[in-house]
Coordinates of N, CA and C in Angstrom, one line a residue:
V176 N 0.9 -1.1 -0.1 CA 0.1 0.0 0.0 C 1.0 1.2 -0.1
L177 N 1.9 1.3 1.0 CA 2.8 2.4 0.8 C 3.5 2.8 -0.5
G178 N 3.9 1.6 -1.1 CA 4.7 1.7 -2.2 C 3.8 2.2 -3.5
D179 N 2.6 1.6 -3.5 CA 1.8 2.1 -4.4 C 1.2 3.6 -4.3
A180 N 1.2 4.0 -3.1 CA 0.9 5.4 -2.8 C 2.0 6.3 -3.2
M181 N 3.2 5.9 -3.0 CA 4.3 6.7 -3.0 C 4.4 6.8 -4.7
H182 N 4.3 5.8 -5.5 CA 4.7 5.8 -6.8 C 3.4 6.5 -7.5
S183 N 2.1 6.5 -7.1 CA 1.0 7.1 -7.8 C 1.0 8.5 -7.5
Q184 N 1.4 8.9 -6.3 CA 1.4 10.4 -5.8 C 2.5 11.4 -6.1
L185 N 3.7 10.8 -6.1 CA 4.9 11.4 -6.3 C 5.6 11.3 -7.6
K186 N 5.3 10.4 -8.4 CA 5.7 10.2 -9.9 C 5.7 11.6 -10.6
G187 N 6.6 11.9 -11.2 CA 6.4 13.1 -11.9 C 6.4 14.5 -11.3
L188 N 6.5 14.5 -9.9 CA 6.4 15.8 -9.2 C 8.0 16.5 -9.5
P189 N 7.9 17.9 -9.4 CA 9.1 18.7 -9.5 C 10.3 18.1 -8.7
N190 N 11.3 18.1 -9.2 CA 12.6 17.7 -8.5 C 12.7 16.3 -8.0
V191 N 11.7 15.3 -8.3 CA 11.8 13.9 -7.9 C 12.5 13.2 -8.8
I192 N 13.6 12.6 -8.3 CA 14.5 11.8 -8.9 C 14.2 10.3 -9.1
S193 N 13.9 9.9 -7.9 CA 13.6 8.3 -7.8 C 12.8 8.1 -6.6
I194 N 11.8 7.0 -6.7 CA 11.0 6.5 -5.7 C 11.4 5.1 -5.4
R195 N 11.6 4.6 -4.3 CA 11.8 3.3 -3.9 C 11.1 2.9 -2.6
S196 N 10.7 1.7 -2.6 CA 9.8 1.1 -1.3 C 10.1 -0.4 -1.2
L197 N 10.0 -0.7 0.1 CA 10.1 -2.1 0.3 C 9.4 -2.3 1.4
G198 N 8.0 -3.1 1.5 CA 7.2 -3.2 2.7 C 6.7 -1.8 3.1
L199 N 7.0 -1.7 4.4 CA 6.6 -0.5 5.1 C 7.8 0.7 5.2
A200 N 8.6 0.6 4.3 CA 9.8 1.5 4.2 C 9.7 2.1 2.8
A201 N 9.8 3.5 2.6 CA 9.9 4.0 1.3 C 10.7 5.3 1.4
A202 N 11.2 5.8 0.1 CA 12.1 7.0 0.2 C 11.8 7.5 -1.1
V203 N 12.0 8.9 -1.1 CA 12.0 9.6 -2.3 C 13.3 10.5 -2.5
E204 N 13.9 10.4 -3.7 CA 15.2 11.0 -3.7 C 14.9 12.4 -4.5
L205 N 15.5 13.4 -4.0 CA 15.2 14.6 -4.6 C 16.4 15.3 -5.4
A206 N 16.2 16.2 -6.4 CA 17.3 16.8 -7.0 C 17.9 17.8 -6.1
P207 N 19.2 18.0 -5.7 CA 19.6 19.0 -4.8 C 19.4 20.5 -5.4
A208 N 19.1 21.3 -4.2 CA 19.0 22.5 -4.7 C 20.4 23.3 -5.0
P209 N 20.4 24.2 -6.1 CA 21.7 24.7 -6.5 C 22.6 25.3 -5.3
G210 N 23.8 24.8 -5.1 CA 24.5 25.3 -4.1 C 24.1 25.1 -2.7
A211 N 23.1 24.2 -2.4 CA 22.7 24.0 -1.0 C 22.3 22.5 -1.0
P212 N 23.3 21.7 -1.0 CA 23.0 20.4 -0.8 C 22.3 19.8 0.6
G213 N 21.3 19.2 0.4 CA 20.3 18.8 1.5 C 19.3 19.8 2.2
K214 N 19.5 21.0 1.6 CA 18.4 21.9 2.0 C 17.1 21.6 1.5
R215 N 16.8 21.3 0.4 CA 15.4 21.0 -0.3 C 14.8 19.8 0.6
A216 N 15.5 18.9 0.9 CA 15.0 17.8 1.7 C 14.7 18.1 3.2
Y217 N 15.5 19.0 3.6 CA 15.5 19.5 5.1 C 14.2 20.4 5.1
D218 N 14.0 21.2 4.2 CA 13.1 22.1 4.0 C 11.6 21.5 4.2
I219 N 11.5 20.3 3.4 CA 10.4 19.6 3.1 C 10.0 18.7 4.3
F220 N 11.0 18.1 5.0 CA 11.0 17.6 6.3 C 10.3 18.6 7.3
L221 N 10.8 19.8 7.4 CA 10.2 20.8 8.3 C 8.9 21.1 8.1
D222 N 8.6 21.4 6.7 CA 7.0 21.4 6.3 C 6.1 20.4 6.9
C223 N 6.6 19.0 6.3 CA 5.7 17.9 6.7 C 5.6 17.9 8.3
Y224 N 6.7 18.1 9.1 CA 6.5 18.0 10.5 C 5.6 18.9 11.2
Q225 N 5.6 20.1 10.7 CA 4.6 21.3 11.1 C 3.1 20.8 10.6
R226 N 3.0 20.1 9.6 CA 1.7 19.6 9.1 C 1.3 18.3 9.9
G227 N 2.3 17.9 10.7 CA 1.8 16.4 11.6 C 2.3 15.1 10.9
V228 N 3.2 15.3 9.9 CA 3.7 14.0 9.4 C 5.2 14.1 9.7
L229 N 5.9 13.0 10.0 CA 7.2 12.8 10.2 C 7.8 12.0 9.1
V230 N 8.7 12.7 8.4 CA 9.6 11.9 7.4 C 10.9 12.3 8.0
R231 N 11.7 11.2 7.5 CA 13.2 11.4 7.9 C 14.1 11.9 6.9
P232 N 14.7 13.0 6.9 CA 15.6 13.5 5.8 C 16.9 12.6 5.9
S233 N 17.6 12.3 4.8 CA 18.6 11.6 4.5 C 19.3 12.1 3.3
G234 N 20.2 13.2 3.6 CA 20.9 14.0 2.7 C 19.6 14.5 1.5
E235 N 19.7 14.0 0.3 CA 18.8 14.5 -0.7 C 17.4 13.4 -0.7
S236 N 17.4 12.7 0.3 CA 16.3 11.7 0.1 C 15.5 12.0 1.4
L237 N 14.1 11.5 1.4 CA 13.1 11.6 2.5 C 12.6 10.1 2.7
V238 N 12.7 9.8 3.8 CA 12.2 8.4 4.1 C 11.0 8.3 5.0
L239 N 10.1 7.5 4.6 CA 8.9 7.3 5.3 C 9.0 5.8 5.9
A240 N 8.8 5.6 7.3 CA 8.7 4.1 7.8 C 7.8 4.2 8.8
P241 N 6.5 4.1 8.5 CA 5.4 4.1 9.5 C 5.4 2.8 10.5
P242 N 4.7 3.0 11.5 CA 4.8 1.7 12.4 C 3.8 0.6 11.8
F243 N 4.1 -0.6 12.2 CA 3.3 -1.7 11.6 C 1.9 -1.6 11.8
I244 N 1.4 -0.8 12.7 CA -0.1 -0.8 13.0 C -0.9 0.5 12.1
V245 N -0.1 0.8 11.1 CA -0.6 2.0 10.3 C -1.9 1.5 9.5
E246 N -2.7 2.4 9.3 CA -4.1 2.2 8.7 C -3.8 2.7 7.1
P247 N -4.4 2.2 6.1 CA -4.3 2.7 4.8 C -4.6 4.3 4.7
S248 N -5.6 4.6 5.6 CA -5.8 6.0 5.5 C -4.8 7.0 5.9
H249 N -4.0 6.3 6.9 CA -2.8 7.2 7.4 C -1.9 7.1 6.5
I250 N -1.6 6.1 5.7 CA -0.5 6.1 4.6 C -1.0 7.3 3.4
D251 N -2.3 7.3 3.0 CA -2.7 8.2 2.2 C -2.4 9.7 2.6
Q252 N -2.6 10.0 4.1 CA -2.6 11.2 4.6 C -1.1 11.6 4.6
M253 N -0.1 10.6 5.0 CA 1.4 10.9 4.9 C 1.8 11.3 3.6
V254 N 1.5 10.5 2.6 CA 1.9 10.5 1.3 C 1.4 11.8 0.6
S255 N 0.2 12.2 0.8 CA -0.4 13.3 0.3 C 0.2 14.8 0.9
T256 N 0.5 14.7 2.3 CA 1.2 15.7 2.9 C 2.7 15.8 2.3
L257 N 3.3 14.8 2.1 CA 4.6 14.9 1.3 C 4.5 15.4 0.1
A258 N 3.6 14.9 -0.7 CA 3.5 15.4 -2.2 C 3.1 16.9 -2.1
D259 N 2.4 17.4 -1.3 CA 1.9 18.7 -1.3 C 3.2 19.7 -1.0
S260 N 4.0 19.2 0.1 CA 5.1 19.8 0.4 C 6.3 20.0 -0.8
I261 N 6.2 18.7 -1.4 CA 7.4 18.8 -2.5 C 7.0 19.8 -3.5
R262 N 5.5 19.9 -3.9 CA 5.1 20.9 -4.9 C 5.4 22.3 -4.3
R263 N 5.3 22.5 -3.0 CA 5.3 23.9 -2.5 C 6.9 24.3 -2.5
H264 N 7.9 23.2 -2.4 CA 9.4 23.6 -2.3 C 9.8 23.4 -3.7
A265 N 9.2 23.4 -4.9 CA 9.8 23.1 -6.2 C 10.5 24.1 -6.6

């Protein structure tokens, strides 16, 4: 469910280089901001956090790893929030 949501909502967004997932772990790799490596991912992390979704920045990637008890509606909310934040920070 997480992988399908990530691929369907994030594919084709600005600055998205790749999307990968395995079970309940997923990551999206972003293009670096010119002259500021890691800044774009960190800014998106802060935006998601302020909106109630915790993603983990790792260099130019953002990682989602929800708990095993996550509901499909929570996954949709997490990925939608991440997609909106990626669009805002394009």
